[in-house]
XYZ file of C-alpha atoms in Angstrom:
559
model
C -48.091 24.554 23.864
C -45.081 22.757 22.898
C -42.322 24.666 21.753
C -38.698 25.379 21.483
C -35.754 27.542 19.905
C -34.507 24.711 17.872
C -36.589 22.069 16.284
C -34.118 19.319 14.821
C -36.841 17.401 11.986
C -34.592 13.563 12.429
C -32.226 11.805 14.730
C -29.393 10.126 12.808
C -26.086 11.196 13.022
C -26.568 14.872 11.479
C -29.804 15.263 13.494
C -28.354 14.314 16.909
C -25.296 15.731 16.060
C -27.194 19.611 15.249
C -29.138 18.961 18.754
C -26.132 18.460 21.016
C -24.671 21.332 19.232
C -27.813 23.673 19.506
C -28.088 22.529 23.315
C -24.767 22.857 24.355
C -25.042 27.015 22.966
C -27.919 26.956 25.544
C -30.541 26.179 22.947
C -34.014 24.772 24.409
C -33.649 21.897 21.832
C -35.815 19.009 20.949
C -35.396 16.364 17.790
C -38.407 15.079 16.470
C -38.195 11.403 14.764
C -40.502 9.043 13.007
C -38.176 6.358 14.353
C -36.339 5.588 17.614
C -33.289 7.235 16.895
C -30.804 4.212 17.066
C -32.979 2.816 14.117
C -32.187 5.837 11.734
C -30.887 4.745 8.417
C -27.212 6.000 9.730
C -27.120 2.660 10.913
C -26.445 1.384 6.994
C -23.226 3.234 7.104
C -20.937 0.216 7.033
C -17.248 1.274 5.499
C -15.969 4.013 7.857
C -15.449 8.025 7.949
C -12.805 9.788 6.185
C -10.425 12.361 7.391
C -6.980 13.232 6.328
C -4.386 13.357 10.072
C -1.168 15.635 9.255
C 0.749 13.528 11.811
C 0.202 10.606 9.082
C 1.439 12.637 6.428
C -1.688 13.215 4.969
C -2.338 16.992 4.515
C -6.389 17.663 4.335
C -5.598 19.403 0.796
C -4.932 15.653 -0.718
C -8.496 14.683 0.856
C -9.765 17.704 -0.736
C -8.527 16.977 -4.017
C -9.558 13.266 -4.110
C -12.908 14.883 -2.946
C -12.784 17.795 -5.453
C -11.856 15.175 -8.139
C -14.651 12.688 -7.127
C -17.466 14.917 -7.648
C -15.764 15.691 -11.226
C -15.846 19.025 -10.380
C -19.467 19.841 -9.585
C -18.355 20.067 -5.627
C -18.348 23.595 -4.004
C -14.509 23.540 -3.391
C -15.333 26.368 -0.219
C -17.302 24.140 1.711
C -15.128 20.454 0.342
C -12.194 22.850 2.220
C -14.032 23.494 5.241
C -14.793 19.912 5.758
C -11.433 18.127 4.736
C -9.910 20.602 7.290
C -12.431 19.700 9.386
C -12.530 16.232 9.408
C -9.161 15.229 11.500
C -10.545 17.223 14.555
C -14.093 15.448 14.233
C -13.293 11.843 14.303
C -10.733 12.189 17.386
C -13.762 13.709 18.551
C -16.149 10.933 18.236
C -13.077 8.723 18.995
C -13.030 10.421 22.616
C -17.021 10.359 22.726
C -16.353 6.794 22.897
C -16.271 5.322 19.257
C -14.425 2.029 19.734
C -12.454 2.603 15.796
C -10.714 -0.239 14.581
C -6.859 -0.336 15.519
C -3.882 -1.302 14.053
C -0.922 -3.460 15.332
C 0.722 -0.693 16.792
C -2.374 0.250 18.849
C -3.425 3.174 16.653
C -6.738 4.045 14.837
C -6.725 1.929 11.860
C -7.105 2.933 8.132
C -8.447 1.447 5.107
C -8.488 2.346 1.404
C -11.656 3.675 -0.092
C -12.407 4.252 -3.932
C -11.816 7.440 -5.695
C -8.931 8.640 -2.883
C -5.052 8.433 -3.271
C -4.537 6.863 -0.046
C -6.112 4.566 2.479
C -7.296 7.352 4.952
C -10.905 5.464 6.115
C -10.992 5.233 9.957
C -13.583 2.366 10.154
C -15.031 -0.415 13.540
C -15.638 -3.103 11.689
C -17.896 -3.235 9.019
C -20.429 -1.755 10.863
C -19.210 2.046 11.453
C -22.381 4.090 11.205
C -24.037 2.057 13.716
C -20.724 2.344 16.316
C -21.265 6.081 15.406
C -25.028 6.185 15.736
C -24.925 4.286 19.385
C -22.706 6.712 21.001
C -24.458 9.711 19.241
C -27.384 8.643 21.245
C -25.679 8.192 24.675
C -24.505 11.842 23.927
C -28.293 12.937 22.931
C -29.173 11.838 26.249
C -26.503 13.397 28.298
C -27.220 16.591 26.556
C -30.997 16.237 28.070
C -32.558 17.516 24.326
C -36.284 16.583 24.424
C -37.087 13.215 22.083
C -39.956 13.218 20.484
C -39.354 9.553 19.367
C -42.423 7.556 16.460
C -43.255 11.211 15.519
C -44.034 12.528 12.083
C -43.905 15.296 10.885
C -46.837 15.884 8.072
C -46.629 19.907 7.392
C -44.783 22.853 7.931
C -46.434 25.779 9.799
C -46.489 29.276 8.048
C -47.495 32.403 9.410
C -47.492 35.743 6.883
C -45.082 33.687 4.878
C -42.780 32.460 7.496
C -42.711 29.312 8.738
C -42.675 29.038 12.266
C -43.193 25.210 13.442
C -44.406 21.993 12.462
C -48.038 19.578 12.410
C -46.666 16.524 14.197
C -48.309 13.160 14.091
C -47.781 11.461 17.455
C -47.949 7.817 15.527
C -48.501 5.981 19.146
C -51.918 7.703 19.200
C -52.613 9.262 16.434
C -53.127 12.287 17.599
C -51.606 15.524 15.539
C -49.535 18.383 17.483
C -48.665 21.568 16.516
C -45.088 22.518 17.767
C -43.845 25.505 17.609
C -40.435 26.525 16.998
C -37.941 29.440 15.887
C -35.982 27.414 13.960
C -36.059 24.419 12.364
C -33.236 22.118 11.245
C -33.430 19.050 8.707
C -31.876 16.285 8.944
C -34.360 13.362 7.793
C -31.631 11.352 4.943
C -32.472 10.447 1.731
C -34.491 9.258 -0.561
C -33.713 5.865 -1.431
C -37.179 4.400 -1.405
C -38.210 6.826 -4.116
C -36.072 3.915 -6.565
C -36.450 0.279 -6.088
C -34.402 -1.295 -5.255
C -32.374 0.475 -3.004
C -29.551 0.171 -0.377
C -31.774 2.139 1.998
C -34.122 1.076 4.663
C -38.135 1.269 4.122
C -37.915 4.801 6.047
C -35.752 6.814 3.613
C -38.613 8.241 1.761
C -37.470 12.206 1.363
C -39.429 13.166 3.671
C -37.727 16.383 4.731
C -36.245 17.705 0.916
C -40.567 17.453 0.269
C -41.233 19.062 3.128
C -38.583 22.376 2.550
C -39.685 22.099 -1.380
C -42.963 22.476 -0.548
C -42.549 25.884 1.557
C -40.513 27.179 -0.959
C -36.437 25.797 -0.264
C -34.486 25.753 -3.208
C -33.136 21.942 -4.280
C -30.089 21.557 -5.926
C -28.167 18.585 -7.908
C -31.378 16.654 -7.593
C -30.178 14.990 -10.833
C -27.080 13.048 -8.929
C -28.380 10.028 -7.953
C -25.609 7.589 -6.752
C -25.566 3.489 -7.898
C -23.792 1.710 -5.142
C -21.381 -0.823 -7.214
C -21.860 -3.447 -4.942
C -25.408 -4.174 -3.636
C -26.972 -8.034 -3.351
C -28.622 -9.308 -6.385
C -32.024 -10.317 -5.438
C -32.606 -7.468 -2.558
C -30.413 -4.832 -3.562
C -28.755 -5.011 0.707
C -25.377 -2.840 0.664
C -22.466 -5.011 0.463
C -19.801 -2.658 1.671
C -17.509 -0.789 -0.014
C -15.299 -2.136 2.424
C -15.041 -5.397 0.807
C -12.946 -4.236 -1.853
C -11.437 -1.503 0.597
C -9.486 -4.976 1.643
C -8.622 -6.019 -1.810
C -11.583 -8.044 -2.921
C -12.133 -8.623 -6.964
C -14.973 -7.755 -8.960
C -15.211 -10.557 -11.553
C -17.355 -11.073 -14.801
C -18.578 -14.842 -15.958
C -15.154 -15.598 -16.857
C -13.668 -14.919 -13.755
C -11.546 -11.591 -15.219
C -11.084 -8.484 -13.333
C -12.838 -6.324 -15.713
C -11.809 -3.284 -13.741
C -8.607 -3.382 -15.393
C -9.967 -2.057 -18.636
C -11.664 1.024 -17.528
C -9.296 2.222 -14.185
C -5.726 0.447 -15.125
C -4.385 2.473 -12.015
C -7.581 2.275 -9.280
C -9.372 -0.458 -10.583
C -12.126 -1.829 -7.881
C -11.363 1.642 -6.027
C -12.244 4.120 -8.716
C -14.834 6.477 -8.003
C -18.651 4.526 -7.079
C -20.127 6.202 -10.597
C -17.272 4.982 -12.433
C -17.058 1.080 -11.164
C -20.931 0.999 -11.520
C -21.012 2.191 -14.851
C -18.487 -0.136 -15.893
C -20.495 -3.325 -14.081
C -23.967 -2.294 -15.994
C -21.513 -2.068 -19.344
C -20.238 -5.711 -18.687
C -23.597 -6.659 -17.439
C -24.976 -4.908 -20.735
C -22.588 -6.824 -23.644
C -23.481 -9.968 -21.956
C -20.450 -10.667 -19.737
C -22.450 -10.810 -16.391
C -24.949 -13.847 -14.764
C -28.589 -12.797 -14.775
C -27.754 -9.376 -14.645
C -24.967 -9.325 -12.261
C -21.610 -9.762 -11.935
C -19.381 -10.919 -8.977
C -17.568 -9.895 -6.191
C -14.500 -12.222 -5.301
C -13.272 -12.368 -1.522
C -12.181 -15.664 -1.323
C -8.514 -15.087 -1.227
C -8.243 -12.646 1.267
C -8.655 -15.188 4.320
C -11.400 -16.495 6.708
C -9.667 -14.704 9.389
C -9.678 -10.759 7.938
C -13.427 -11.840 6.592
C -14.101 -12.781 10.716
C -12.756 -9.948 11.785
C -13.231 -6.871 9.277
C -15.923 -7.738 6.837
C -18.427 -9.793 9.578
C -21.724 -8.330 8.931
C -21.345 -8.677 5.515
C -20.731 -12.127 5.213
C -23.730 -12.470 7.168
C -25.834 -10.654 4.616
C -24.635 -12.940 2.177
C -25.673 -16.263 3.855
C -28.797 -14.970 4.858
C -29.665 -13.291 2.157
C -28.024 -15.216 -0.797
C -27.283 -18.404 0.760
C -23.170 -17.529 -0.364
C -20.443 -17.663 1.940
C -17.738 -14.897 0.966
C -14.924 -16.834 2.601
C -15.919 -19.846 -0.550
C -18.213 -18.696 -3.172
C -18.501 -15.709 -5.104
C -21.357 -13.028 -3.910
C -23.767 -12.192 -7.190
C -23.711 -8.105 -6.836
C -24.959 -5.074 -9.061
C -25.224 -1.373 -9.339
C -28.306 -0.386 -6.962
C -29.462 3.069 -5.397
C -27.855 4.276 -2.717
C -27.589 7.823 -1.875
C -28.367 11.244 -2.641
C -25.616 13.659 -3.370
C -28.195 16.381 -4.179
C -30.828 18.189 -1.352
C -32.193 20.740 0.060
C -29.431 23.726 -0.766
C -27.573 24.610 2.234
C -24.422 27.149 2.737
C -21.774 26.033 4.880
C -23.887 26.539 7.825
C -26.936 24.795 6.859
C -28.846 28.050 6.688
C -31.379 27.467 2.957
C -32.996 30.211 1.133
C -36.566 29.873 3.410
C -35.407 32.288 6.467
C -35.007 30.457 9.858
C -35.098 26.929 8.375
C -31.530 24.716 8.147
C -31.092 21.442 6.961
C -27.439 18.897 7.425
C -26.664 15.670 6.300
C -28.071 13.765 3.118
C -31.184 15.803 2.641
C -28.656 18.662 2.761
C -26.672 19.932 -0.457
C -24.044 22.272 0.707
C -22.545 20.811 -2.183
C -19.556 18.680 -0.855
C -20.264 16.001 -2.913
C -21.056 17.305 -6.571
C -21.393 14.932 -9.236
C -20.407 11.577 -7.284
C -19.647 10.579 -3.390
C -16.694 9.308 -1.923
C -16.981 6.211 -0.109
C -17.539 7.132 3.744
C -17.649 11.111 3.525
C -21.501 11.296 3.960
C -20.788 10.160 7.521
C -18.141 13.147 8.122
C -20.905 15.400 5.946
C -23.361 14.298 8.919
C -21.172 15.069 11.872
C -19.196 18.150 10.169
C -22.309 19.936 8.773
C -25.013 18.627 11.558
C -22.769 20.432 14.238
C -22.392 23.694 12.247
C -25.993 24.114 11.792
C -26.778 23.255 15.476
C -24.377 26.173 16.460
C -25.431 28.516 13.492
C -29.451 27.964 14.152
C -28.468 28.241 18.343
C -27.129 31.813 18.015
C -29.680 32.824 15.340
C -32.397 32.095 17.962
C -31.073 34.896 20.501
C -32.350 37.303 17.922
C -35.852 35.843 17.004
C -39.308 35.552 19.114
C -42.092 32.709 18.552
C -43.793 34.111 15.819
C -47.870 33.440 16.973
C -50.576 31.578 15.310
C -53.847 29.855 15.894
C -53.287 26.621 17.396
C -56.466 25.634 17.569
C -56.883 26.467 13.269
C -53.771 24.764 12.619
C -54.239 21.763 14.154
C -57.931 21.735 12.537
C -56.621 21.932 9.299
C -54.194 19.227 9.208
C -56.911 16.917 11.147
C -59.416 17.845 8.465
C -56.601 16.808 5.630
C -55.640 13.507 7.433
C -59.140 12.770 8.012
C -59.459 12.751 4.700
C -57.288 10.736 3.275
C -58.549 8.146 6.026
C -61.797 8.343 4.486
C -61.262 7.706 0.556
C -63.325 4.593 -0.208
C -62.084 1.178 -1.816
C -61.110 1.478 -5.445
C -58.917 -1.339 -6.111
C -55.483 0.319 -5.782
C -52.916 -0.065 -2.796
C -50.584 2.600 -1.825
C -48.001 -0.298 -2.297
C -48.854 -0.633 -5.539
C -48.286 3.040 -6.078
C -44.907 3.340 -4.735
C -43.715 0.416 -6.502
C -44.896 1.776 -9.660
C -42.699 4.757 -8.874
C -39.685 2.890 -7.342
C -39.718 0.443 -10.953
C -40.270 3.350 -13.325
C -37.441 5.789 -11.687
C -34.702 2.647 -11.334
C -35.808 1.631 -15.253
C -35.077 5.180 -17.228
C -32.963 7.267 -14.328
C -30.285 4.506 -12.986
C -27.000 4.164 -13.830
C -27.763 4.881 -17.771
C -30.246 7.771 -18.591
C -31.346 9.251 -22.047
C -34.454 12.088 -23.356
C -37.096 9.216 -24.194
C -36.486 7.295 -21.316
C -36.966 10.079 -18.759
C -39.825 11.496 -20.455
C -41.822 8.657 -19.872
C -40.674 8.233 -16.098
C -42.466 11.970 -15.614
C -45.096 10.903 -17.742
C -45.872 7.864 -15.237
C -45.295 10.162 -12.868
C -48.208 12.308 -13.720
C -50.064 9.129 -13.588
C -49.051 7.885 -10.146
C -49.792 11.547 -9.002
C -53.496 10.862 -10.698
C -54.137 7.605 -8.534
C -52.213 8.885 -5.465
C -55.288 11.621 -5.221
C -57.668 8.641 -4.707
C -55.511 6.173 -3.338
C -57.211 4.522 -0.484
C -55.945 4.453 3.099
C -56.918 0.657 4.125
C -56.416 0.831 7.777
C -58.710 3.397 8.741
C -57.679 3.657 12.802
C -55.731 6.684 14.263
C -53.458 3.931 17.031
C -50.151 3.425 15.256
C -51.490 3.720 11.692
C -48.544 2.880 9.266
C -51.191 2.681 6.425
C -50.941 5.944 7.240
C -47.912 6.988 7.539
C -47.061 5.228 4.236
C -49.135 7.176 2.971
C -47.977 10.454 3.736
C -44.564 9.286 2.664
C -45.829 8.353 -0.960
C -46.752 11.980 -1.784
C -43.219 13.399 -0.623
C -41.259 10.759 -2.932
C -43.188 11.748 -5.651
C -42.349 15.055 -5.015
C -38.875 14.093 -4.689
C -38.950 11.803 -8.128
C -40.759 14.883 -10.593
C -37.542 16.724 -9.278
C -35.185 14.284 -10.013
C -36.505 13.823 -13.096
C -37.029 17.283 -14.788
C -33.275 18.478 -13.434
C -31.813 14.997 -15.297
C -33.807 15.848 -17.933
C -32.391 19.830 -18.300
C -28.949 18.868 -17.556
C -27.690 18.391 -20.975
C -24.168 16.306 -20.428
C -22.830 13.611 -18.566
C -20.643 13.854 -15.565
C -20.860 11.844 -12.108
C -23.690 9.870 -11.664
C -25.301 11.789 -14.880
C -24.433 9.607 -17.524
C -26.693 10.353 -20.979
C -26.321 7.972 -23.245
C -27.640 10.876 -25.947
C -25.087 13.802 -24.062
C -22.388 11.261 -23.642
C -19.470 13.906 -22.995
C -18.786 16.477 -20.233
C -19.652 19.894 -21.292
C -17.535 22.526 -18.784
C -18.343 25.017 -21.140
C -22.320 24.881 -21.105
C -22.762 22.658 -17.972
C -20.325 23.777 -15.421
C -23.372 24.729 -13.124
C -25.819 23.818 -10.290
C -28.942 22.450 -11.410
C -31.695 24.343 -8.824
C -35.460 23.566 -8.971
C -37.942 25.286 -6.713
C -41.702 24.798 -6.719
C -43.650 27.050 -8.770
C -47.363 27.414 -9.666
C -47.386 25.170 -12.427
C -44.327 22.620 -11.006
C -40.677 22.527 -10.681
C -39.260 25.774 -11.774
C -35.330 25.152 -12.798
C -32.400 27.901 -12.559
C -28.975 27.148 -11.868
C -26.245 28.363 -9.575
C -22.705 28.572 -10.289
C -19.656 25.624 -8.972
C -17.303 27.512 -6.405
C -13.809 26.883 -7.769
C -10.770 27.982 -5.800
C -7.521 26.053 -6.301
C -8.465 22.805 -8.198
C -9.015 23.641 -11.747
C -11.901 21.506 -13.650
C -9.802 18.717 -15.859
C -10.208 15.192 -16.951
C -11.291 12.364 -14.205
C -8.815 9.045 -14.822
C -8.247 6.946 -12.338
């Protein structure tokens, strides 16, 4: 019988980060992962990690603010404290783990400026910081000696007399399914990107784990705050970095003017992500962009900063665009990127389903609100990941295995998967499916949203749900199966997208990356709340939850 105290559900930075912590209380700890860790979408993290250092003369209550501020006010100002103080400590930390951080002249860690904060307090390697992060996470992971369950996924949750008490594992090598038992589990499996397309995020970020918690009963929250990167490649919607204009660069419509100038006069490029994308798709909208984009401009800050900060982008560019940064404009647009809303979390990870935690982007504790700063979901991941790993660690000293039929479980879920394997031809392709989705949520719930649009997103959505029943399974093996695997992931993002869609639907103003074109204004009075949904008989039930407010008082975003 496999089984442990802590069961971490992903191995990016939050998921590794929980184990470590959960191991080093004396946890028997194990991570499970669909993907070799060093392959989780932390990797995409490519600006940096924010954190405020008092010896700079930067006092954690400015990053708080900026935070606070960024969110426009739907952030839990409790847990944006406990992380701003937080964050100084944590980055020396990983700097001592061994996180080679970018330096300055004088041989210390280097900054940069990020949008939406009031000074350049981004401690970055490169352009390529999640991935530093995410390869010296993993040396860490196996120091620690926490079990890897690596090219595992996790299909169901395992509930006994209402508590759940493990998980069904697929073993995708073989194909074979596990049960594992466990007194606590702990998600960390991202976002959702791939619900939208196209996205930033890589094929894997299908919201795997929010379905999962939804599904045995976790409350969601903010579901509705989707965020557009500004800058993503036209053509495959790649992340260029945030980074980019973190070192000055322009954005640019047809007539080479800084448009930014009109809607921050004091940021411009680095106002808040929701606020530069929504001015982009307004340009792009009156006809001021090129084939629906307009352009970043990098050409003047040098061939030598471009070699040595911005690298990896430049290389997405010429691969990707056939444009060289150093000469030619890069064609970029507003594209999905990341999830500010999640399975809700307090400040320990602990959700609403006893024993079960969850950290990082499929988290909402909610330090991000309305709108994300630039490079705080990578402290979120190591501030939050750790707390939960210690939280869920001591929790376990107090709980047993609760016992079930191993046998019955594991015949249940092999009767389901079977199946699914054996729905006959019809026609349809799961990859048809999941576009269908992807194209009808980026259409009516982008950057721009209003009533009629959104209805008929959930209205395809009851569709897609229709021909995901039948859906056929065209690889019908059990050895490494992705067919499969894809199409276990299709039925969580559309659980994930009838979410997003009924909470943007009830949330009656704009603020963040909410922007109603028919509730154009921010309504504190009527809308100063959390959006919750939770799955009832019939679908999504919705309630909301108040906004912790403690010394920043709600008042008009400028930048």
């Amino acid at each position: 019988m496999l089984e442990h105290d802590v069961l971490v559900v992903g191995a990016g930075l939050a998921g590794m980060r929980a184990a470590i912590a959960a191991r080093a209380a004396g946890a028997n700890t194990a991570v499970i992962s669909k993907v070799h860790p060093v392959r989780s979408h932390s990797n995409a993290a490519q600006g940096g990690i924010n954190a405020a250092l008092v010896d700079r003369g930067d006092p954690w209550e400015d990053h708080a603010y900026d935070t606070v501020k960024g969110s426009d006010y739907l952030g839990d100002q409790d847990a944006i404290e406990l992380m701003c103080r937080a964050a100084g400590g944590a980055v020396i930390d990983m700097e001592h783990m061994g996180v080679t951080f970018s330096r300055d002249d004088d041989g210390k860690l280097g900054t940069r400026a990020f949008g939406g904060q009031g000074r350049a307090r981004t401690f970055y390697v490169g352009d390529f910081t999640g991935q530093a992060m995410l390869h010296v996470m993993f040396e860490q992971l196996i120091k620690s000696g926490v079990r890897r369950y690596e090219e595992w996924f996790v299909t169901s949750l395992i509930e006994e007399d209402g508590q759940v008490c493990g998980v069904m594992a697929l073993e995708i090598r073989t194909g074979q399914l596990f049960a594992i038992r466990a007194k606590t589990l702990i998600f960390c499996t991202g976002g959702l990107g791939r619900v939208f397309e196209p996205s930033t995020n890589a094929l894997i970020v299908t919201g795997d784990g929010m379905a999962l918690a939804y599904n045995a009963g976790a409350r969601l929250m903010d579901m509705e705050m989707v965020q557009y990167h500004p800058t993503t490649l036209a053509g495959s919607g790649v992340l260029i970095s945030e980074a980019a204009r973190g070192e000055g660069a322009y954005l640019l419509d047809k007539n080479g003017d800084r448009f930014m100038e009109k809607y921050a006069p004091n940021m411009i490029e680095l106002a808040s992500r929701d606020v530069v994308s929504r001015a982009e798709q307004t340009e792009i909208n009156a006809g001021n962009g090129v084939d629906g984009c307009v352009f970043l401009d990098c050409r003047h800050l040098g061939e030598t900063l471009i070699k040595e900060k911005l690298s990896q982008i430049r290389e997405i560019g010429i691969d990707l665009a056939g444009v060289d940064m150093v000469k030619d404009l890069i064609p970029i647009r507003p594209g999905m990127h990341y999830m500010m809303g999640g399975i809700k979390t307090d400040v320990d990870g602990l959700t609403n389903v006893p024993g079960v935690y969850a950290a990082g982007e499929c988290a909402c504790v909610s330090v991000h609100g309305g709108n994300r700063l630039g490079a705080n979901s990578l402290l979120d991941t190591i501030i939050f990941g750790q707390r939960s790993g210690n939280h869920a660690a001591d929790a376990c000293r107090e709980l047993e295995f609760v016992e079930f039929n191993v046998d019955e479980a594991v015949s249940r879920e092999e009767k389901r998967i079977q199946a699914m394997l054996d729905r006959p031809q019809n026609g349809d392709r799961i990859a048809s499916v999941r576009l269908a989705m992807g194209e009808t949520m980026n259409k009516n719930l982008a950057v721009y949203r209003d009533q009629a649009g959104m209805d008929e997103t959930l209205h395809d959505l009851v569709g897609l749900r229709e021909r995901y029943a039948t859906v056929p399974v065209d690889s019908k093996g059990r050895v490494f199966n992705t067919d499969l695997v894809f199409a276990l992931e299709l039925g969580f993002m559309l659980d994930c997208a009838e979410t997003i869609t009924v909470s943007a639907q009830d949330r009656k103003d704009s603020r963040g990356a909410q922007a109603r074109t028919d509730f154009p204004d921010r309504d504190d009075e009527n809308w100063m709340k959390h959006v919750t949904v939770i799955k009832g008989e019939a679908g999504p039930d919705i309630s909301y939850l108040p906004v912790t407010i403690t010394q920043w008082t709600p008042e008009t975003r400028k930048y």
